[in-house]
CSV table of C-alpha atoms in Angstrom, one decimal:
chain,number,residue,atom,x,y,z
A,74,MET,CA,-39.8,-81.1,-12.6
A,75,ALA,CA,-37.6,-78.3,-10.9
A,76,SER,CA,-34.3,-77.6,-12.7
A,77,SER,CA,-31.1,-77.4,-11.5
A,78,MET,CA,-29.0,-74.4,-12.5
A,79,ILE,CA,-25.1,-75.4,-13.1
A,80,LEU,CA,-22.8,-72.7,-12.7
A,81,ASN,CA,-19.6,-72.7,-14.9
A,82,PRO,CA,-16.7,-71.7,-12.6
A,83,VAL,CA,-14.4,-70.5,-15.3
A,84,ALA,CA,-16.7,-67.9,-16.9
A,85,SER,CA,-17.8,-66.7,-13.2
A,86,SER,CA,-13.9,-66.2,-12.3
A,87,GLU,CA,-13.7,-64.8,-15.6
A,88,ARG,CA,-16.5,-62.2,-14.9
A,89,SER,CA,-15.1,-61.6,-11.5
A,90,ARG,CA,-11.8,-60.6,-13.1
A,91,ASP,CA,-13.2,-58.3,-15.4
A,92,SER,CA,-15.3,-56.3,-12.6
A,93,SER,CA,-12.1,-56.1,-10.6
A,94,ARG,CA,-10.1,-54.6,-13.7
A,95,LYS,CA,-13.3,-52.1,-14.3
A,96,LYS,CA,-12.8,-51.0,-10.7
A,97,LYS,CA,-9.2,-50.4,-10.7
A,98,LYS,CA,-9.2,-48.4,-13.9
A,99,LYS,CA,-12.1,-46.3,-12.4
A,100,LYS,CA,-10.0,-45.7,-9.5
A,101,ALA,CA,-7.1,-45.0,-11.5
A,102,ALA,CA,-9.1,-42.3,-13.4
A,103,ARG,CA,-10.5,-40.8,-10.2
A,104,GLU,CA,-6.7,-40.3,-9.1
A,105,ASN,CA,-5.7,-38.8,-12.0
A,106,ASP,CA,-8.6,-36.2,-12.0
A,107,ARG,CA,-7.8,-35.7,-8.7
A,108,GLN,CA,-4.1,-35.3,-9.3
A,109,GLY,CA,-5.1,-32.8,-12.3
A,110,GLN,CA,-7.6,-30.8,-10.0
A,111,ASP,CA,-4.7,-30.4,-6.9
A,112,HIS,CA,-2.2,-29.3,-10.4
A,113,ILE,CA,-4.8,-26.8,-11.4
A,114,GLN,CA,-5.4,-25.8,-8.1
A,115,TRP,CA,-2.1,-24.7,-7.2
A,116,LYS,CA,-1.6,-22.6,-10.3
A,117,SER,CA,-5.0,-20.9,-9.8
A,118,GLN,CA,-5.5,-17.2,-8.6
A,119,ALA,CA,-7.2,-17.7,-5.7
A,120,GLN,CA,-4.9,-20.4,-4.2
A,121,HIS,CA,-2.1,-18.0,-5.3
A,122,GLN,CA,-3.8,-15.2,-3.3
A,123,VAL,CA,-4.6,-17.4,0.0
A,124,TYR,CA,-1.0,-18.4,0.3
A,125,SER,CA,0.3,-15.0,-0.3
A,126,SER,CA,-2.1,-13.6,2.6
A,127,LYS,CA,-1.1,-16.4,4.9
A,128,LEU,CA,2.5,-15.9,4.3
A,129,LEU,CA,2.8,-12.5,4.6
A,130,ARG,CA,1.1,-12.9,8.3
A,131,ALA,CA,3.6,-15.6,9.2
A,132,LEU,CA,6.6,-13.4,8.0
A,133,SER,CA,5.2,-10.7,10.0
A,134,GLN,CA,5.4,-12.8,13.3
A,135,VAL,CA,8.8,-13.9,12.4
A,136,ARG,CA,9.9,-10.3,12.0
A,137,ILE,CA,8.5,-9.3,15.1
A,138,SER,CA,10.3,-12.3,17.2
A,139,SER,CA,13.3,-11.8,15.2
A,140,SER,CA,13.4,-8.0,16.4
A,141,GLU,CA,13.6,-9.3,20.0
A,142,SER,CA,16.5,-11.5,19.5
A,143,ALA,CA,20.1,-10.8,19.2
A,144,PRO,CA,21.5,-9.1,15.9
A,145,ASN,CA,23.8,-12.0,15.2
A,146,GLU,CA,21.4,-14.4,14.7
A,147,THR,CA,20.9,-14.0,10.9
A,148,PRO,CA,21.2,-17.8,10.3
A,149,ARG,CA,18.7,-18.6,12.6
A,150,ARG,CA,16.1,-16.0,11.3
A,151,GLY,CA,16.7,-17.3,7.8
A,152,ARG,CA,15.7,-20.7,8.9
A,153,ALA,CA,12.8,-19.3,10.8
A,154,VAL,CA,11.5,-17.7,7.3
A,155,ARG,CA,12.2,-20.9,5.7
A,156,GLU,CA,10.1,-22.9,8.5
A,157,ALA,CA,7.3,-20.7,8.2
A,158,SER,CA,6.9,-20.4,4.4
A,159,ASP,CA,7.0,-24.3,4.4
A,160,THR,CA,4.4,-24.5,7.2
A,161,VAL,CA,2.1,-22.1,5.6
A,162,LEU,CA,2.3,-24.3,2.3
A,163,ALA,CA,1.6,-27.3,4.5
A,164,MET,CA,-1.6,-25.6,5.7
A,165,THR,CA,-2.6,-24.1,2.4
A,166,ALA,CA,-2.9,-28.2,1.3
A,167,LYS,CA,-4.8,-28.5,4.2
A,168,GLY,CA,-3.4,-32.1,5.0
A,169,ARG,CA,-4.6,-33.7,1.8
A,170,SER,CA,-1.4,-35.0,1.0
A,171,ARG,CA,1.2,-36.8,2.5
A,172,TRP,CA,4.2,-34.1,2.5
A,173,SER,CA,1.7,-31.4,4.0
A,174,ARG,CA,0.8,-33.9,7.0
A,175,ALA,CA,4.5,-34.4,7.4
A,176,ILE,CA,5.8,-31.0,7.3
A,177,LEU,CA,2.9,-30.4,10.0
A,178,THR,CA,3.7,-33.2,12.4
A,179,ASN,CA,7.7,-32.3,12.1
A,180,ARG,CA,6.8,-28.7,13.2
A,181,LEU,CA,4.8,-29.8,15.9
A,182,LYS,CA,7.7,-32.6,17.2
A,183,LEU,CA,10.2,-29.9,16.8
A,184,LYS,CA,8.1,-27.5,19.2
A,185,PHE,CA,7.8,-30.1,21.7
A,186,ARG,CA,11.4,-30.9,21.4
A,187,LYS,CA,12.6,-27.5,22.0
A,188,HIS,CA,10.2,-27.0,25.0
A,189,ASN,CA,11.8,-30.5,26.6
A,190,ARG,CA,15.4,-29.1,25.8
A,191,GLN,CA,14.9,-25.9,27.7
A,192,LYS,CA,13.0,-27.5,30.5
A,193,ALA,CA,16.2,-29.9,30.8
A,194,HIS,CA,18.6,-26.9,30.7
A,195,ALA,CA,16.7,-25.3,33.2
A,196,THR,CA,16.8,-28.3,35.7
A,197,GLY,CA,20.3,-29.0,34.7
A,198,ASN,CA,19.8,-32.6,33.4
A,199,SER,CA,21.0,-32.5,30.0
A,200,ARG,CA,23.5,-34.8,28.7
A,201,THR,CA,25.6,-34.7,25.8
A,202,LYS,CA,24.7,-37.5,22.9
A,203,LYS,CA,27.5,-39.6,21.5
A,204,PRO,CA,27.5,-39.3,17.8
A,205,ARG,CA,25.9,-42.4,16.0
A,206,VAL,CA,26.5,-44.2,12.9
A,207,SER,CA,23.9,-44.8,10.8
A,208,VAL,CA,23.1,-48.4,9.5
A,209,PHE,CA,20.7,-47.3,6.7
A,210,ARG,CA,23.3,-45.2,5.2
A,211,LEU,CA,25.7,-47.7,5.0
A,212,ARG,CA,22.9,-50.4,3.9
A,213,GLY,CA,22.3,-47.7,0.9
A,214,LYS,CA,25.7,-48.3,-0.6
A,215,GLY,CA,25.9,-50.7,-3.3
A,216,LEU,CA,22.4,-50.2,-4.6
A,217,PRO,CA,21.1,-50.1,-8.3
A,218,THR,CA,20.7,-46.5,-9.9
A,219,ILE,CA,17.0,-46.7,-9.9
A,220,GLN,CA,16.7,-47.6,-6.2
A,221,SER,CA,19.5,-45.1,-5.3
A,222,LYS,CA,17.6,-42.3,-7.1
A,223,ALA,CA,14.3,-43.5,-5.6
A,224,ARG,CA,15.6,-43.4,-2.3
A,225,LEU,CA,17.1,-39.8,-2.9
A,226,LEU,CA,13.9,-38.7,-4.1
A,227,GLY,CA,12.0,-40.1,-1.1
A,228,ARG,CA,14.6,-38.1,1.0
A,229,LEU,CA,13.6,-34.8,-0.8
A,230,VAL,CA,10.0,-35.0,-0.5
A,231,PRO,CA,8.7,-34.6,3.5
A,232,GLY,CA,7.0,-37.8,4.5
A,233,CYS,CA,8.2,-40.1,1.9
A,234,ARG,CA,11.6,-41.7,3.2
A,235,LYS,CA,10.3,-45.2,3.6
A,236,GLN,CA,7.5,-45.1,0.9
A,237,PRO,CA,7.5,-47.1,-2.0
A,238,LEU,CA,8.3,-45.4,-5.6
A,239,PRO,CA,4.7,-45.4,-6.7
A,240,VAL,CA,3.5,-43.4,-3.3
A,241,ILE,CA,6.6,-41.0,-3.9
A,242,LEU,CA,5.9,-40.4,-7.8
A,243,ASP,CA,2.3,-39.6,-6.5
A,244,GLU,CA,3.3,-36.9,-3.9
A,245,VAL,CA,6.1,-35.4,-6.3
A,246,THR,CA,3.2,-34.7,-8.9
A,247,ASP,CA,1.5,-32.4,-6.2
A,248,TYR,CA,4.6,-31.2,-4.4
A,249,ILE,CA,6.5,-29.7,-7.3
A,250,PRO,CA,3.4,-27.4,-8.2
A,251,ALA,CA,3.1,-26.1,-4.8
A,252,LEU,CA,7.0,-25.3,-4.8
A,253,GLU,CA,6.6,-23.8,-7.9
A,254,MET,CA,3.9,-21.6,-6.3
A,255,GLN,CA,5.8,-20.9,-3.3
A,256,ILE,CA,8.8,-19.9,-5.5
A,257,ARG,CA,6.8,-17.3,-7.3
A,258,VAL,CA,5.4,-15.4,-4.5
A,259,MET,CA,8.6,-15.4,-2.4
A,260,SER,CA,10.2,-13.9,-5.7
A,261,ALA,CA,7.5,-11.3,-5.8
A,262,ILE,CA,7.8,-10.4,-2.1
A,263,VAL,CA,11.7,-10.0,-2.5
A,264,ASN,CA,11.1,-8.1,-5.7
A,265,LEU,CA,8.8,-5.3,-4.2
A,266,VAL,CA,9.3,-5.2,-0.8
A,267,SER,CA,12.9,-5.3,-0.3
A,268,SER,CA,14.1,-1.9,0.3
A,269,SER,CA,17.7,-2.3,-0.8
A,270,SER,CA,16.4,-3.2,-4.3
A,271,SER,CA,17.8,-0.4,-6.7
A,272,SER,CA,15.1,1.1,-9.0
A,273,SER,CA,15.5,0.4,-12.5
A,274,SER,CA,15.5,3.1,-15.3
A,275,SER,CA,13.5,2.6,-18.5
A,276,SER,CA,15.4,2.8,-21.8
A,277,SER,CA,12.5,2.8,-23.9
A,278,SER,CA,10.9,5.4,-25.9
A,279,ALA,CA,7.9,5.6,-23.2
A,280,ALA,CA,7.5,8.3,-20.8
A,281,VAL,CA,9.9,8.0,-17.9
A,282,VAL,CA,8.2,6.1,-14.7
A,283,THR,CA,9.5,6.8,-11.2
A,284,ASP,CA,9.0,4.3,-8.5
A,285,ARG,CA,8.5,5.2,-4.8
A,286,ARG,CA,10.2,3.2,-1.9
A,287,GLY,CA,10.8,0.1,-4.0
A,288,ILE,CA,7.2,-0.1,-5.5
A,289,PRO,CA,7.5,0.2,-9.1
A,290,ALA,CA,5.1,2.6,-10.9
A,291,ALA,CA,2.5,1.5,-13.5
A,292,GLN,CA,2.7,2.9,-17.0
A,293,PHE,CA,-0.6,4.0,-18.6
A,294,VAL,CA,-0.8,2.8,-21.7
A,295,GLU,CA,-2.8,5.0,-24.3
A,296,ASP,CA,-1.7,2.7,-27.4
A,297,VAL,CA,-2.2,-0.8,-26.8
A,298,ARG,CA,-0.8,-1.7,-30.3
A,299,THR,CA,2.6,0.2,-29.4
A,300,TYR,CA,2.7,-1.1,-26.0
A,301,LEU,CA,2.4,-4.8,-27.3
A,302,SER,CA,4.9,-4.2,-30.1
A,303,GLN,CA,7.5,-2.7,-27.5
A,304,LEU,CA,7.1,-5.4,-25.0
A,305,GLU,CA,7.3,-7.9,-28.0
A,306,LEU,CA,4.4,-10.2,-26.4
A,307,ASP,CA,0.7,-10.9,-27.5
A,308,VAL,CA,-2.4,-10.1,-25.4
A,309,GLN,CA,-2.8,-13.1,-23.5
A,310,SER,CA,1.0,-12.7,-22.3
A,311,ALA,CA,0.6,-9.0,-21.4
A,312,LEU,CA,-2.7,-9.6,-20.2
A,313,ALA,CA,-1.0,-12.5,-17.8
A,314,PHE,CA,2.0,-10.0,-16.9
A,315,LEU,CA,-0.7,-7.3,-15.7
A,316,GLN,CA,-2.4,-9.4,-13.7
A,317,GLU,CA,0.6,-10.6,-11.7
A,318,ARG,CA,1.9,-7.1,-11.1
A,319,LEU,CA,-1.7,-6.5,-10.1
A,320,GLN,CA,-1.3,-9.2,-7.7
A,321,GLN,CA,2.0,-7.7,-6.5
A,322,TYR,CA,0.7,-4.6,-5.7
A,323,LYS,CA,-2.1,-6.2,-3.6
A,324,LEU,CA,0.8,-7.9,-1.4
A,325,VAL,CA,2.4,-4.7,-1.1
A,326,GLU,CA,-1.0,-3.0,0.0
A,327,MET,CA,-1.5,-5.8,2.9
A,328,LYS,CA,2.0,-5.2,4.0
A,329,LEU,CA,1.5,-1.5,4.2
A,330,LEU,CA,-1.9,-1.4,5.7
A,331,ALA,CA,-0.9,-3.8,8.7
A,332,GLN,CA,2.0,-1.7,9.2
A,333,GLN,CA,-0.6,1.2,9.3
A,334,ARG,CA,-2.4,-0.7,11.9
A,335,ASP,CA,0.6,-1.3,14.0
A,336,LEU,CA,1.6,2.6,14.1
A,337,GLN,CA,-2.1,3.8,14.8
A,338,ALA,CA,-2.2,1.5,17.6
A,339,LYS,CA,1.5,2.7,18.9
A,340,ILE,CA,0.8,6.2,18.9
A,341,PRO,CA,-1.9,6.5,21.6
A,342,ASP,CA,-0.1,4.4,23.9
A,343,ILE,CA,3.2,6.8,23.7
A,344,LYS,CA,0.6,9.6,24.4
A,345,LYS,CA,-0.4,7.9,27.3
A,346,CYS,CA,3.0,7.1,28.8
A,347,LEU,CA,3.8,11.0,28.1
A,348,ASP,CA,0.6,12.3,30.0
A,349,ILE,CA,1.5,9.9,32.8
A,350,VAL,CA,5.2,11.0,33.2
A,351,ALA,CA,3.9,14.7,32.8
A,352,THR,CA,1.4,13.9,35.9
A,353,LEU,CA,4.1,12.8,37.7
A,354,GLN,CA,6.3,15.7,37.0
A,355,ALA,CA,3.6,18.1,38.0
A,356,LYS,CA,2.9,16.5,41.1
A,357,LYS,CA,6.6,16.5,42.1
A,358,ASP,CA,6.6,20.6,40.9
A,359,ALA,CA,3.5,20.9,43.3
A,360,ALA,CA,5.9,19.7,46.1
A,361,THR,CA,2.5,19.4,48.4
A,362,GLY,CA,3.8,16.1,50.1
A,363,GLU,CA,0.7,13.8,49.4
A,364,PRO,CA,1.1,10.4,47.5
A,365,LEU,CA,-0.5,10.3,44.2
A,366,VAL,CA,-3.3,7.7,44.3
A,367,ALA,CA,-3.7,6.0,40.7
A,368,ASP,CA,-5.9,2.8,39.7
A,369,PHE,CA,-3.8,0.2,37.8
A,370,GLU,CA,-5.7,-2.2,35.5
A,371,ILE,CA,-4.4,-5.9,36.1
A,372,SER,CA,-6.9,-7.2,33.8
A,373,GLU,CA,-9.8,-6.5,31.7
A,374,GLY,CA,-12.5,-4.8,34.1
A,375,ILE,CA,-10.1,-5.3,37.5
A,376,TYR,CA,-8.4,-2.4,38.7
A,377,SER,CA,-6.0,-2.2,41.7
A,378,ARG,CA,-5.3,1.1,43.8
A,379,ALA,CA,-1.9,2.3,44.4
A,380,ARG,CA,-0.2,5.1,46.4
A,381,ILE,CA,2.8,6.7,44.2
A,382,GLU,CA,5.3,8.8,46.5
A,383,GLU,CA,7.1,11.5,45.0
A,384,THR,CA,9.6,10.1,42.7
A,385,ASP,CA,12.3,11.5,40.7
A,386,SER,CA,12.8,8.9,38.0
A,387,VAL,CA,10.5,6.5,36.0
A,388,CYS,CA,11.1,2.9,34.4
A,389,LEU,CA,10.1,2.6,30.6
A,390,TRP,CA,9.9,-0.8,28.8
A,391,LEU,CA,12.1,-0.9,25.5
A,392,GLY,CA,11.0,-4.0,24.1
A,393,ALA,CA,12.7,-7.3,24.2
A,394,ASN,CA,12.1,-7.8,28.0
A,395,VAL,CA,14.3,-4.7,28.4
A,396,MET,CA,13.4,-1.7,31.4
A,397,LEU,CA,15.3,1.0,31.9
A,398,ASP,CA,15.4,3.8,34.7
A,399,TYR,CA,15.2,7.4,33.3
A,400,SER,CA,14.3,10.7,34.7
A,401,CYS,CA,11.3,12.5,34.3
A,402,GLU,CA,13.1,14.9,32.0
A,403,GLU,CA,15.0,12.1,29.8
A,404,ALA,CA,11.9,10.0,29.8
A,405,THR,CA,9.6,12.9,28.3
A,406,ALA,CA,12.5,13.5,25.7
A,407,LEU,CA,12.6,9.7,24.9
A,408,LEU,CA,8.7,9.6,24.2
A,409,GLN,CA,8.4,12.5,22.5
A,410,LYS,CA,11.1,11.6,20.0
A,411,ASN,CA,9.3,8.3,19.8
A,412,LEU,CA,5.9,10.0,19.0
A,413,ASP,CA,7.5,12.1,16.4
A,414,ASN,CA,9.2,9.1,14.7
A,415,ALA,CA,6.0,7.0,14.7
A,416,LYS,CA,4.1,10.5,13.1
A,417,ALA,CA,6.6,10.6,10.5
A,418,SER,CA,6.4,7.0,9.7
A,419,LEU,CA,2.7,7.0,9.7
A,420,GLU,CA,2.6,10.0,7.4
A,421,VAL,CA,5.0,8.0,4.6
A,422,LEU,CA,2.9,5.1,5.1
A,423,VAL,CA,-0.4,6.8,4.1
A,424,ALA,CA,1.6,8.4,1.1
A,425,ASP,CA,2.7,5.0,0.0
A,426,LEU,CA,-0.5,3.5,0.4
A,427,GLN,CA,-2.0,6.6,-2.0
A,428,PHE,CA,1.0,6.0,-4.6
A,429,LEU,CA,-0.2,2.3,-4.2
A,430,ARG,CA,-3.5,2.7,-5.0
A,431,ASP,CA,-3.1,5.1,-7.8
A,432,GLN,CA,-0.8,2.4,-9.4
A,433,VAL,CA,-3.8,-0.2,-8.9
A,434,THR,CA,-6.1,1.9,-10.5
A,435,ILE,CA,-3.5,2.7,-13.4
A,436,THR,CA,-3.1,-1.3,-14.0
A,437,GLN,CA,-6.7,-2.0,-14.0
A,438,VAL,CA,-7.5,0.6,-16.2
A,439,THR,CA,-4.7,-1.0,-18.6
A,440,ILE,CA,-6.2,-4.4,-18.3
A,441,ALA,CA,-9.5,-3.1,-19.5
A,442,ARG,CA,-7.6,-1.4,-22.3
A,443,VAL,CA,-5.9,-4.3,-23.6
A,444,TYR,CA,-8.7,-6.8,-23.1
A,445,ASN,CA,-11.1,-4.3,-24.9
A,446,TRP,CA,-8.6,-3.6,-27.6
A,447,ASP,CA,-8.2,-7.4,-28.5
A,448,VAL,CA,-12.3,-7.7,-28.2
A,449,HIS,CA,-12.2,-4.8,-31.0
A,450,GLN,CA,-9.4,-6.6,-32.8
A,451,ARG,CA,-11.3,-10.1,-33.2
A,452,ARG,CA,-14.7,-8.3,-34.4
A,453,ILE,CA,-12.7,-6.5,-37.0
A,454,GLN,CA,-11.1,-9.8,-38.3
A,455,LEU,CA,-14.7,-11.3,-38.2
A,456,ALA,CA,-16.3,-8.6,-40.1
A,457,GLY,CA,-13.7,-9.1,-42.6
A,458,ALA,CA,-13.9,-12.8,-42.6
A,459,SER,CA,-17.9,-12.7,-43.4
A,460,VAL,CA,-17.2,-10.0,-46.1
A,461,GLU,CA,-15.3,-12.3,-48.1
A,462,ASP,CA,-17.4,-14.9,-47.7
A,463,SER,CA,-20.1,-13.1,-49.1
């Protein structure tokens, strides 16, 4: 006789409710672990270095584009620097958060909007827009304090304007550590790279340390105990300070190496232009009456032959889409002056790099001395404790 099994609906519902609670707890634990890893990630040295290198490349592009613009466009350049730093921060986040995706999307929309605005201005179809009154702004008045603050917080965090409060708080826990890292990197760049920053003199009894072109010189530590007492720091704080200074030296070294590569690529081009002007001048002085036959490189591996008649002037590109007509003598003088300035700048950069590498070596040696001194002190304390126990 087959026995029939009768299920208790109350017990089954309780089991399903317990399983759903366990799933929610596991999901919340995974979210907390992910948030904690994100916070550690933004505070890690590797993430700091990745963001610093990307930011320096982006700022160099902003500097190149701003040098070709008008000199009175300082607010626009400041806006470009802010947009570049935010874009690099979002790219470093790799789109894992809502705010990083919102920043990248807004930059893409702004790019297409600028392109369409330039196109409409060129065709003459631009129309003036009337100012509109936002209904949402009027609707936000009279809200409770918590809702108004949540609305304000949603406006401050990118991509969270219309999101509920739990989503906003989740994004804030990742957005604030990212901003703190951005502030640290920007402050380090401003303190070390700005040419207008004055070198501060040390008032301590240590040896006088000179700076070079805004790069602070490192202090070699002979007595670690005296060094720590003068700074009023413990070992861990001193090591953190030295590691941060070493990272700042690395940032400046990357910037100087980029400038050195630009000058090393610029000097051969200037020499080539000087040779061309000298060839034209020699052809003119010879007065043979025959044209000069030259092969112009149109593209890589593609050349076009041209016949150049005797001429008294040449055209030089000065940058920023500007070309001027010079005589051969004036062009030679200008190119020679640019060549001398480029060589002098390259010599200064080489000296700066040598000075910077010396400071990096001194800082690394100081870190090793402080660490070894701490290990030695701990061993002495352990030996004393073992003697007392025996």
